[in-house]
XYZ file of C-alpha atoms in Angstrom:
688
model
C 49.673 80.893 97.972
C 52.102 80.250 100.835
C 55.852 79.798 100.328
C 55.573 76.076 101.211
C 52.912 75.472 98.541
C 55.002 77.274 95.911
C 58.016 75.135 96.805
C 56.034 71.846 96.543
C 54.609 72.959 93.189
C 58.116 73.739 91.873
C 59.333 70.272 92.953
C 56.292 68.584 91.459
C 56.736 70.355 88.121
C 60.416 69.416 87.944
C 59.726 65.723 88.683
C 56.861 65.641 86.158
C 59.029 67.227 83.446
C 61.807 64.690 83.971
C 59.406 61.735 83.874
C 57.688 63.004 80.714
C 60.964 63.534 78.904
C 62.143 60.015 79.696
C 58.984 57.955 79.329
C 56.813 59.790 76.793
C 59.690 59.608 74.310
C 61.384 56.523 75.771
C 64.606 58.577 75.849
C 66.645 59.276 79.031
C 68.035 62.760 79.979
C 71.087 62.188 77.700
C 71.441 59.077 75.569
C 73.245 58.321 72.292
C 71.624 56.265 69.524
C 73.306 54.914 66.365
C 71.143 54.915 63.289
C 73.716 53.188 61.059
C 75.838 50.342 62.376
C 79.182 51.660 61.133
C 82.128 52.623 63.284
C 80.702 53.858 66.602
C 80.591 57.601 67.299
C 81.250 58.579 70.922
C 80.126 61.893 72.417
C 81.183 63.474 75.700
C 78.888 66.316 76.818
C 79.972 69.230 79.042
C 79.035 72.849 79.537
C 76.519 74.787 81.592
C 73.799 72.080 81.918
C 71.867 73.661 84.784
C 70.796 77.282 85.254
C 71.187 79.130 88.514
C 68.725 81.955 87.685
C 66.133 82.846 85.050
C 68.491 85.475 83.636
C 71.310 82.959 83.177
C 71.866 81.045 79.932
C 73.133 77.505 79.479
C 75.711 76.056 77.099
C 76.460 72.639 75.571
C 79.952 71.524 74.480
C 80.324 68.300 72.472
C 83.576 66.329 72.358
C 83.109 63.860 69.469
C 85.363 60.843 68.866
C 85.018 57.689 66.796
C 83.429 57.458 63.362
C 85.245 59.261 60.591
C 85.756 63.035 60.732
C 84.680 65.527 59.662
C 81.357 65.574 61.465
C 78.165 67.399 60.640
C 75.765 68.578 63.276
C 72.019 69.201 63.007
C 70.167 70.344 66.143
C 66.435 70.070 66.694
C 66.418 73.873 66.571
C 68.040 73.729 63.069
C 71.452 75.041 64.194
C 74.456 73.297 62.612
C 77.235 74.295 65.000
C 79.022 71.739 67.159
C 78.621 73.664 70.422
C 75.702 75.764 71.688
C 75.545 78.817 73.922
C 72.926 81.269 75.237
C 70.459 78.437 75.867
C 67.269 78.507 77.850
C 66.324 75.560 80.033
C 64.896 72.692 77.998
C 65.659 69.545 75.995
C 68.042 69.732 73.002
C 68.614 67.000 70.415
C 71.538 66.911 67.967
C 72.138 64.510 65.086
C 75.848 63.913 64.351
C 76.833 62.507 60.941
C 80.407 61.520 60.116
C 82.127 61.459 56.714
C 80.845 57.926 55.947
C 77.231 58.742 56.765
C 77.200 57.133 60.221
C 74.670 58.951 62.357
C 74.466 59.430 66.091
C 71.649 61.199 68.011
C 72.444 62.849 71.315
C 69.768 64.242 73.656
C 70.763 66.768 76.353
C 68.657 68.508 79.000
C 69.579 71.984 80.302
C 68.073 71.947 83.784
C 65.855 74.914 84.756
C 66.717 77.066 87.817
C 66.009 75.498 91.189
C 65.957 77.517 94.409
C 68.798 77.174 96.905
C 67.472 78.588 100.196
C 69.382 78.720 103.471
C 67.855 78.845 106.920
C 68.812 81.903 108.997
C 72.229 81.665 110.646
C 72.131 80.339 114.190
C 74.827 82.256 116.080
C 76.197 83.118 119.520
C 78.019 86.422 120.067
C 81.316 86.813 121.958
C 81.271 86.984 125.759
C 83.787 89.220 127.615
C 85.105 92.263 125.773
C 86.564 91.217 122.427
C 86.854 87.513 123.290
C 87.142 85.054 120.370
C 84.414 82.626 121.443
C 81.657 83.426 118.911
C 79.762 80.557 117.227
C 77.706 80.187 114.017
C 75.797 77.364 112.323
C 73.986 77.186 108.962
C 71.643 74.696 107.264
C 69.955 74.334 103.878
C 66.211 74.835 103.885
C 65.795 73.574 100.315
C 68.196 72.892 97.485
C 68.610 70.906 94.300
C 70.954 68.363 95.927
C 68.181 67.387 98.382
C 65.893 66.214 95.574
C 68.306 64.476 93.213
C 69.662 61.002 93.899
C 73.404 60.439 94.230
C 74.006 64.195 94.567
C 77.283 65.142 96.262
C 77.175 67.169 99.481
C 77.019 70.951 99.246
C 80.230 73.000 98.935
C 80.475 75.353 101.944
C 82.957 78.256 102.158
C 83.312 80.537 105.204
C 84.983 83.943 104.888
C 87.432 83.022 107.685
C 88.914 80.281 105.456
C 87.047 77.197 106.733
C 85.364 74.957 104.172
C 82.786 72.163 104.033
C 81.617 72.441 107.663
C 78.133 73.437 108.776
C 79.222 75.156 111.997
C 82.227 77.203 113.139
C 83.412 78.223 116.584
C 86.101 80.423 118.192
C 84.952 83.436 116.134
C 86.231 86.913 116.910
C 83.768 89.823 116.743
C 83.271 90.956 113.149
C 81.343 90.400 109.929
C 81.406 86.991 108.212
C 80.066 85.633 104.929
C 79.197 81.972 104.299
C 78.577 80.661 100.768
C 76.817 77.368 99.940
C 76.981 75.928 96.393
C 75.093 72.935 94.941
C 76.488 70.360 92.519
C 75.938 72.752 89.581
C 77.921 75.529 91.309
C 74.755 77.557 91.867
C 75.409 79.328 95.128
C 73.879 81.612 97.722
C 75.594 83.652 100.434
C 74.591 84.916 103.860
C 76.289 87.677 105.840
C 76.144 87.798 109.618
C 77.806 89.680 112.461
C 79.414 88.250 115.575
C 79.055 91.066 118.053
C 81.501 91.785 120.805
C 80.114 91.564 124.275
C 79.263 94.755 125.991
C 82.481 96.775 125.645
C 85.296 95.360 127.783
C 86.229 97.039 131.025
C 88.333 100.173 130.515
C 89.957 102.067 133.364
C 91.453 105.523 133.217
C 92.931 107.185 136.272
C 94.025 110.451 137.797
C 96.806 110.285 140.405
C 98.182 112.911 142.762
C 101.499 112.397 144.548
C 101.825 113.551 148.146
C 102.792 117.210 148.097
C 105.848 118.758 149.668
C 103.976 119.753 152.872
C 101.816 116.655 153.583
C 103.181 113.089 153.198
C 99.674 111.501 153.152
C 97.950 113.776 150.625
C 98.210 111.340 147.693
C 95.122 110.385 145.657
C 94.098 107.780 143.075
C 90.804 108.386 141.228
C 89.393 105.844 138.753
C 87.034 106.270 135.812
C 85.557 102.882 134.782
C 83.690 102.303 131.490
C 82.672 99.274 129.440
C 81.781 95.857 130.782
C 78.501 95.442 132.651
C 77.795 97.454 135.795
C 77.868 97.247 138.783
C 81.632 97.019 139.366
C 83.583 95.773 142.407
C 87.072 96.924 143.464
C 89.777 95.060 145.403
C 92.835 97.209 146.283
C 96.217 95.931 147.434
C 95.796 97.944 150.663
C 92.485 96.160 151.419
C 90.195 99.009 150.330
C 87.077 98.241 148.251
C 86.065 101.762 147.161
C 86.491 103.084 143.629
C 88.795 106.004 144.634
C 91.542 106.218 147.277
C 92.565 109.335 149.212
C 94.987 110.226 152.033
C 97.680 108.047 150.482
C 101.374 108.050 151.236
C 104.055 107.428 148.641
C 104.169 103.821 147.383
C 102.821 101.261 144.898
C 99.120 100.356 144.683
C 97.235 97.709 142.648
C 93.510 97.330 141.975
C 91.399 94.484 140.523
C 88.138 95.662 138.888
C 85.349 93.120 138.192
C 82.048 93.700 136.402
C 78.664 91.998 136.863
C 79.608 89.208 134.379
C 82.868 88.358 136.137
C 85.109 90.010 133.532
C 88.095 91.646 135.208
C 90.714 94.359 134.698
C 93.913 94.942 136.740
C 95.903 98.178 137.049
C 98.937 99.393 139.013
C 99.843 102.873 140.271
C 102.883 104.495 141.929
C 102.887 107.605 144.163
C 106.138 109.456 144.800
C 107.336 111.279 147.925
C 108.342 114.963 147.641
C 111.820 116.432 148.321
C 112.371 120.182 148.942
C 115.144 122.213 147.225
C 116.738 125.728 147.044
C 117.813 127.940 144.084
C 121.044 129.836 143.389
C 121.648 131.950 140.242
C 124.533 133.342 138.111
C 123.912 136.654 136.235
C 125.535 138.444 133.226
C 124.086 141.994 132.782
C 123.231 143.335 129.236
C 125.637 145.985 127.904
C 123.454 148.546 126.058
C 119.861 149.666 125.843
C 117.902 147.124 123.830
C 120.906 144.824 123.686
C 120.057 141.169 124.293
C 123.256 139.727 125.651
C 122.113 139.285 129.252
C 122.270 135.791 130.841
C 120.636 134.247 133.938
C 121.614 130.693 134.957
C 119.624 128.828 137.663
C 121.395 126.294 139.944
C 118.941 124.123 141.983
C 120.260 122.815 145.307
C 118.606 119.613 146.585
C 115.272 118.300 145.364
C 114.669 115.359 143.016
C 115.767 115.783 139.433
C 115.275 116.176 136.598
C 114.071 119.782 136.918
C 111.899 121.762 134.508
C 112.114 125.519 134.057
C 109.507 128.012 132.900
C 110.692 131.629 132.506
C 108.440 134.665 132.349
C 109.677 135.234 128.754
C 108.770 131.655 127.713
C 112.253 130.052 127.784
C 112.354 126.539 129.280
C 116.048 125.802 130.023
C 118.103 126.332 133.203
C 120.049 129.107 131.447
C 117.990 132.005 129.995
C 119.997 133.799 127.269
C 119.654 136.733 124.851
C 118.089 138.840 127.592
C 117.563 142.633 127.601
C 117.360 144.742 130.748
C 114.252 144.065 132.797
C 112.621 141.926 135.470
C 112.546 138.130 135.021
C 110.993 135.321 137.038
C 111.451 131.597 136.737
C 109.378 128.690 138.083
C 111.460 125.586 138.809
C 109.678 122.254 139.234
C 111.363 119.014 140.305
C 110.465 115.472 139.207
C 107.790 115.046 141.901
C 106.067 118.376 141.279
C 107.562 120.543 144.030
C 108.103 124.105 142.790
C 110.214 127.135 143.753
C 109.938 130.590 142.136
C 112.871 132.996 141.715
C 113.076 136.662 140.510
C 116.048 138.494 138.895
C 116.403 142.115 137.617
C 118.847 143.004 134.764
C 120.038 146.591 134.116
C 122.354 148.368 131.600
C 124.368 151.613 131.378
C 123.406 153.196 128.076
C 119.749 153.887 127.189
C 120.404 155.087 123.627
C 117.199 155.064 121.568
C 115.696 156.671 118.442
C 112.181 158.087 118.095
C 110.360 158.874 114.818
C 108.870 162.358 114.846
C 107.547 162.454 111.250
C 106.920 159.951 108.431
C 105.363 161.674 105.384
C 104.523 159.458 102.392
C 105.332 160.205 98.731
C 102.450 162.030 97.076
C 102.234 160.185 93.700
C 103.841 156.966 92.642
C 107.374 157.594 91.356
C 107.928 160.995 92.980
C 110.755 161.684 95.554
C 109.019 164.004 98.053
C 108.710 161.766 101.124
C 109.895 163.093 104.520
C 111.250 161.567 107.779
C 112.353 163.249 111.078
C 113.974 161.426 114.040
C 115.007 162.216 117.624
C 117.929 160.754 119.641
C 117.324 160.008 123.368
C 119.304 158.486 126.249
C 122.685 158.796 124.522
C 125.974 158.544 126.426
C 128.172 161.440 125.202
C 128.238 162.372 121.533
C 126.575 160.244 118.839
C 126.751 159.681 115.060
C 123.799 159.192 112.638
C 123.915 157.060 109.489
C 121.084 156.354 107.005
C 120.898 153.090 105.084
C 121.153 154.966 101.753
C 124.555 156.393 102.805
C 123.514 159.828 104.109
C 125.102 160.735 107.493
C 124.469 163.079 110.419
C 121.006 164.270 109.349
C 117.995 164.018 111.668
C 115.534 165.173 109.003
C 115.045 164.221 105.284
C 112.552 165.682 102.739
C 113.670 164.121 99.422
C 112.956 160.443 99.953
C 111.608 157.945 97.478
C 109.044 155.427 98.675
C 110.797 152.541 100.448
C 112.372 151.321 103.682
C 115.122 153.273 105.442
C 117.173 152.197 108.480
C 118.718 154.979 110.653
C 121.464 153.965 113.081
C 122.837 156.080 116.020
C 126.078 155.144 117.843
C 127.150 156.855 121.104
C 130.581 157.128 122.813
C 129.985 153.952 124.869
C 129.829 151.941 121.679
C 126.147 151.220 122.095
C 124.018 151.561 118.989
C 120.310 152.048 118.368
C 118.540 151.654 115.060
C 115.073 152.230 113.702
C 113.579 151.308 110.335
C 111.069 153.615 108.648
C 108.866 152.654 105.720
C 108.154 155.664 103.545
C 104.927 154.883 101.795
C 103.113 156.472 98.938
C 99.537 157.419 98.381
C 97.886 154.200 97.405
C 98.746 153.555 93.758
C 95.878 153.734 91.306
C 94.985 150.271 90.013
C 92.421 149.913 87.257
C 91.139 147.250 84.896
C 88.466 147.138 82.223
C 85.787 144.475 82.567
C 83.215 143.571 79.925
C 79.980 141.672 79.567
C 77.346 140.982 76.911
C 73.722 141.958 77.434
C 71.662 139.489 75.368
C 67.962 139.918 74.535
C 67.007 136.352 73.563
C 63.492 137.302 72.430
C 64.638 140.107 70.132
C 67.864 138.410 69.080
C 69.911 141.524 69.994
C 73.294 141.735 71.779
C 74.914 144.826 73.374
C 78.417 144.975 74.849
C 78.929 146.696 78.218
C 82.377 147.768 79.498
C 83.224 149.328 82.833
C 86.416 150.214 84.662
C 87.138 148.946 88.209
C 89.377 151.346 90.186
C 91.272 150.882 93.433
C 93.724 153.214 95.179
C 94.444 156.842 94.456
C 92.225 159.589 95.813
C 88.697 160.276 94.676
C 87.120 161.809 92.701
C 88.419 160.252 89.465
C 88.331 161.609 85.918
C 87.918 158.863 83.281
C 88.602 159.251 79.565
C 87.733 156.477 77.031
C 89.221 156.134 73.554
C 85.751 155.365 72.127
C 83.639 157.828 74.103
C 83.836 161.393 75.339
C 81.784 160.631 78.436
C 83.470 160.923 81.864
C 81.867 157.688 83.026
C 82.953 154.406 84.555
C 80.674 152.475 82.164
C 80.152 152.600 78.383
C 78.570 150.369 75.739
C 80.112 148.887 72.561
C 78.770 147.088 69.498
C 81.931 145.862 67.755
C 85.212 144.100 68.454
C 88.394 146.086 69.117
C 90.634 147.625 71.816
C 89.078 149.670 74.621
C 91.370 152.107 76.461
C 90.651 154.156 79.605
C 92.774 156.870 81.296
C 92.098 157.487 85.015
C 93.264 160.640 86.855
C 92.701 161.017 90.641
C 92.264 164.147 92.773
C 96.067 164.365 93.316
C 96.723 164.396 89.582
C 98.121 160.853 89.548
C 97.310 159.038 86.292
C 97.104 155.431 85.093
C 96.030 153.848 81.781
C 94.425 150.457 81.168
C 93.105 148.659 78.077
C 91.234 145.495 77.113
C 90.568 143.591 73.900
C 86.867 142.910 73.322
C 85.247 140.404 70.959
C 81.709 141.158 69.850
C 79.934 138.042 68.571
C 77.752 138.087 65.480
C 76.030 134.745 66.083
C 72.245 134.722 66.395
C 70.230 131.514 66.781
C 66.876 133.064 65.840
C 65.472 130.976 63.004
C 67.977 128.129 63.478
C 66.737 124.604 62.782
C 65.489 122.542 65.764
C 63.186 119.573 65.107
C 62.811 115.865 65.850
C 60.948 112.712 64.851
C 60.450 109.404 66.627
C 60.093 105.762 65.638
C 60.195 102.291 67.156
C 63.709 100.946 67.535
C 62.517 97.418 66.691
C 60.301 97.008 63.612
C 56.853 95.791 64.657
C 53.577 94.967 62.946
C 51.820 97.097 65.567
C 51.649 100.754 64.474
C 50.946 102.027 67.992
C 53.679 102.872 70.500
C 53.352 100.258 73.224
C 54.352 100.344 76.890
C 57.965 99.085 77.413
C 58.820 99.504 73.696
C 62.110 101.187 72.838
C 61.412 104.472 71.008
C 64.224 106.250 69.101
C 64.004 110.062 69.018
C 65.981 111.433 66.052
C 66.846 115.132 66.213
C 67.729 117.853 63.732
C 69.805 120.354 65.728
C 71.513 123.335 64.071
C 75.225 123.850 64.919
C 74.382 127.151 66.641
C 73.011 125.119 69.549
C 75.837 123.981 71.855
C 73.658 122.037 74.311
C 70.228 120.437 74.378
C 67.851 118.643 76.712
C 64.977 116.211 76.182
C 61.902 116.051 78.431
C 59.742 112.978 77.789
C 56.672 114.047 79.761
C 57.028 111.186 82.264
C 59.460 112.984 84.573
C 62.579 111.652 82.819
C 65.158 113.681 80.888
C 68.144 113.069 78.607
C 71.069 115.075 77.223
C 71.801 112.654 74.365
C 71.386 113.898 70.796
C 69.287 110.908 69.636
C 68.092 109.163 72.797
C 66.217 105.881 73.110
C 63.391 106.057 75.643
C 60.926 103.525 77.099
C 57.539 104.633 78.444
C 56.544 102.443 81.383
C 52.888 103.544 81.470
C 50.206 104.213 78.870
C 49.209 107.826 78.250
C 49.486 110.927 76.085
C 52.987 112.421 76.547
C 54.319 115.773 75.358
C 57.978 115.306 74.424
C 60.059 118.501 74.344
C 63.506 119.169 72.829
C 65.166 122.367 74.100
C 68.312 123.778 72.419
C 70.697 126.299 74.072
C 73.122 128.639 72.283
C 76.337 130.203 73.605
C 74.374 133.105 75.111
C 72.076 130.865 77.127
C 69.120 131.565 74.834
C 66.869 128.606 74.204
C 64.441 127.239 71.600
C 61.833 124.524 72.263
C 60.315 121.997 69.844
C 57.622 119.574 71.079
C 55.587 116.617 69.774
C 52.978 114.423 71.433
C 53.409 110.662 71.762
C 50.409 108.388 72.433
C 51.500 105.250 74.352
C 49.168 102.250 74.447
C 49.102 99.321 76.893
C 49.375 96.045 74.908
C 46.917 93.234 75.530
C 48.060 89.668 75.114
C 46.701 87.672 72.162
C 47.006 83.911 71.634
C 45.218 82.501 68.547
C 45.807 78.812 67.766
C 44.436 77.232 64.552
C 43.126 73.651 64.676
C 44.087 72.609 61.127
C 46.406 73.586 58.252
C 47.004 72.516 54.621
C 50.716 72.520 53.723
C 50.219 72.168 49.948
C 52.351 75.076 48.796
C 49.475 77.317 47.628
C 50.535 80.088 49.990
C 47.370 79.738 52.071
C 47.461 78.147 55.530
C 50.691 76.300 54.625
C 52.132 76.279 58.163
C 50.910 75.690 61.681
C 51.806 78.973 63.405
C 49.871 80.344 66.424
C 49.376 84.123 66.452
C 50.657 85.864 69.627
C 50.974 89.430 70.864
C 52.301 91.121 74.000
C 54.562 88.124 74.611
C 58.169 88.277 75.878
C 59.148 84.625 75.213
C 57.594 81.787 73.226
C 58.159 78.074 72.554
C 56.163 75.794 70.176
C 56.575 71.985 70.131
C 54.766 69.515 67.803
C 54.502 65.738 68.439
C 52.988 62.789 66.658
C 50.509 60.585 68.483
C 53.382 58.323 69.588
C 54.926 61.191 71.535
C 57.810 61.723 69.110
C 58.814 65.390 68.833
C 58.674 66.532 65.205
C 59.227 70.261 65.535
C 60.358 72.912 68.077
C 60.935 76.670 67.865
C 61.654 79.426 70.407
C 61.454 82.321 67.943
C 58.598 84.800 67.886
C 59.510 85.388 64.228
C 59.229 81.692 63.278
C 56.871 80.775 60.369
C 55.789 77.675 62.313
C 55.695 73.957 61.398
C 55.559 73.274 57.651
C 54.297 69.678 58.009
C 57.676 67.974 57.479
C 59.962 65.892 59.659
C 63.632 65.368 58.848
C 63.017 66.684 55.346
C 60.102 64.293 54.624
C 56.395 65.140 54.363
C 54.488 64.117 57.449
C 51.333 62.110 56.656
C 47.891 63.666 56.957
C 46.307 63.112 60.325
C 46.143 64.362 63.886
C 49.106 65.804 65.800
C 49.669 67.283 69.245
C 51.139 70.662 70.134
C 52.456 72.261 73.324
C 52.939 76.057 73.621
C 54.856 77.688 76.499
C 55.033 81.492 76.631
C 55.566 84.402 79.006
C 53.521 87.615 78.902
C 55.031 91.078 79.259
C 53.974 91.171 82.913
C 55.906 87.950 83.630
C 52.993 85.460 83.679
C 53.724 81.933 82.338
C 51.071 80.493 80.022
C 50.884 76.850 78.797
C 48.631 75.642 75.969
C 48.267 72.053 74.700
C 45.923 70.603 72.123
C 45.473 68.907 68.785
C 46.067 70.040 65.194
C 44.919 68.316 61.999
C 47.259 68.136 59.002
C 45.213 67.987 55.785
C 46.804 66.873 52.487
């Protein structure tokens, strides 16, 4: 069936339902009737009186005035509360009785869902670049307001803040949402994008000023993106090419236009060069390796400001903290002209120290390290001083591991120093590591310990407190303290220890079992498709984790999960338990799942005489998700209604009185598990 035919059928059904409810019973959609002519009872009805979707529920709120409080309420569905919630679409009748017995009957209809469908958004994207000239228009294809008289116009809300207009203009590029709501606040939203035009024109440039030797060597090169090619160029000097060359110093402007007429304007300036000379002031360094030399550069002429780049990385006009040596500097003025300059610094003393020997300490903690030094380039006599206070020695053989600074000072006052790090043979570092070797099948556990060693000199000798073996690895079967002594080839020794815990837990023979049952009690013994099945487990405390596999590709880590099988079949359900060692145990059961078939059995007569046999009119149904039974007399007056699958049916009474023997009409509306709506109407004979 096409979408149009479905829509016409939905409209036809709604109109038919409204006409039947008003004329078959001679009662409008909501009308009050007074049974007793006492003080008038007035009722104002509010609430959710129309549903926006099949999953939504309605509500009815009654504001009762008049009569004499307190009031009693009796609904056609036997509820006695004043207000109602969680209602399906349909007709509801309530009888209100005040303290003096005055009665008032109120009839309310909760409207069923009605589609609100919008036509696709008609839109126009932005033109140049990110211009704000986008446009959008919406319209309703079908809605409840179009088929109900005196309905107010739709409520329209645009995400840019506009309301109650069908079209908007001057939209910037971006994403927008428009929401349309009918008179019952049922709404629908559409999202749409206003796209920017092809990206706006963007211009980047590379310029080159005329150099110091050629006044017409300037260049301007453009890189144009965005917009819509081809592009045209209009320069202030009359040129129409993209790039300009052979330019003199000056200002230049360009207007760039794309194929759509969008434009971009840019300006450029080229600067003329100016030559300059360099003078320098020098302060020589005093001693070898001293860094008190200074070179100051003094540019003469040119166009400032100047930048400086020295061969040692300094970037100021005055290079400081300089040792003897050759230095060069590149000086660049503001327009890019450069001049290079070289300077050589020298000093008188070349005092320096050289390390002839650096012998490390043999074992950690010993004082047998040795250092020898040599003095070179001294001016006259010199003095030696060690950082630990020893003086005038060029060789030491009794040093601990550590850093030593030796300083020599000659007659010119210049000093030279060197720092020596006396090391030691890499210190032995060791630690005991442990692991458990678990045999899940046999239920046996063995501890394994090994020592990790770094440093020292191989080979190593290892002694354990629990074993006489000279081995890096041993086994253990109880808790306690493990100690290991490691001796390297130099005789250096280190000890290490570790506390080990040996577990006694074994899950072999532990309890792991489960049963299953329907979560909702049912007269059907079989497990049906889409039924909720509760799996109840018996899991021993030795298991710290578990996993269910239901045989349909789904899993669960809950202890007592609820599962729904979506297809019929024979499923093997497994429960796997895991202990602290990673060992597992599996328990499985098979579950047979059956596809339900719908059943609708309607009797044509009943005898409500209280003998316990056929006392109520109650159709038999199965594989049904929702159900409604209505009973009428031949005048069209509704005598009974129920929406409960657990209802016992009509007992042959109306308002507490026995209905006379005779013929009656019924209407049954139900929905099958696969979502199909089924309607049944017919006659039933009441026999007294």
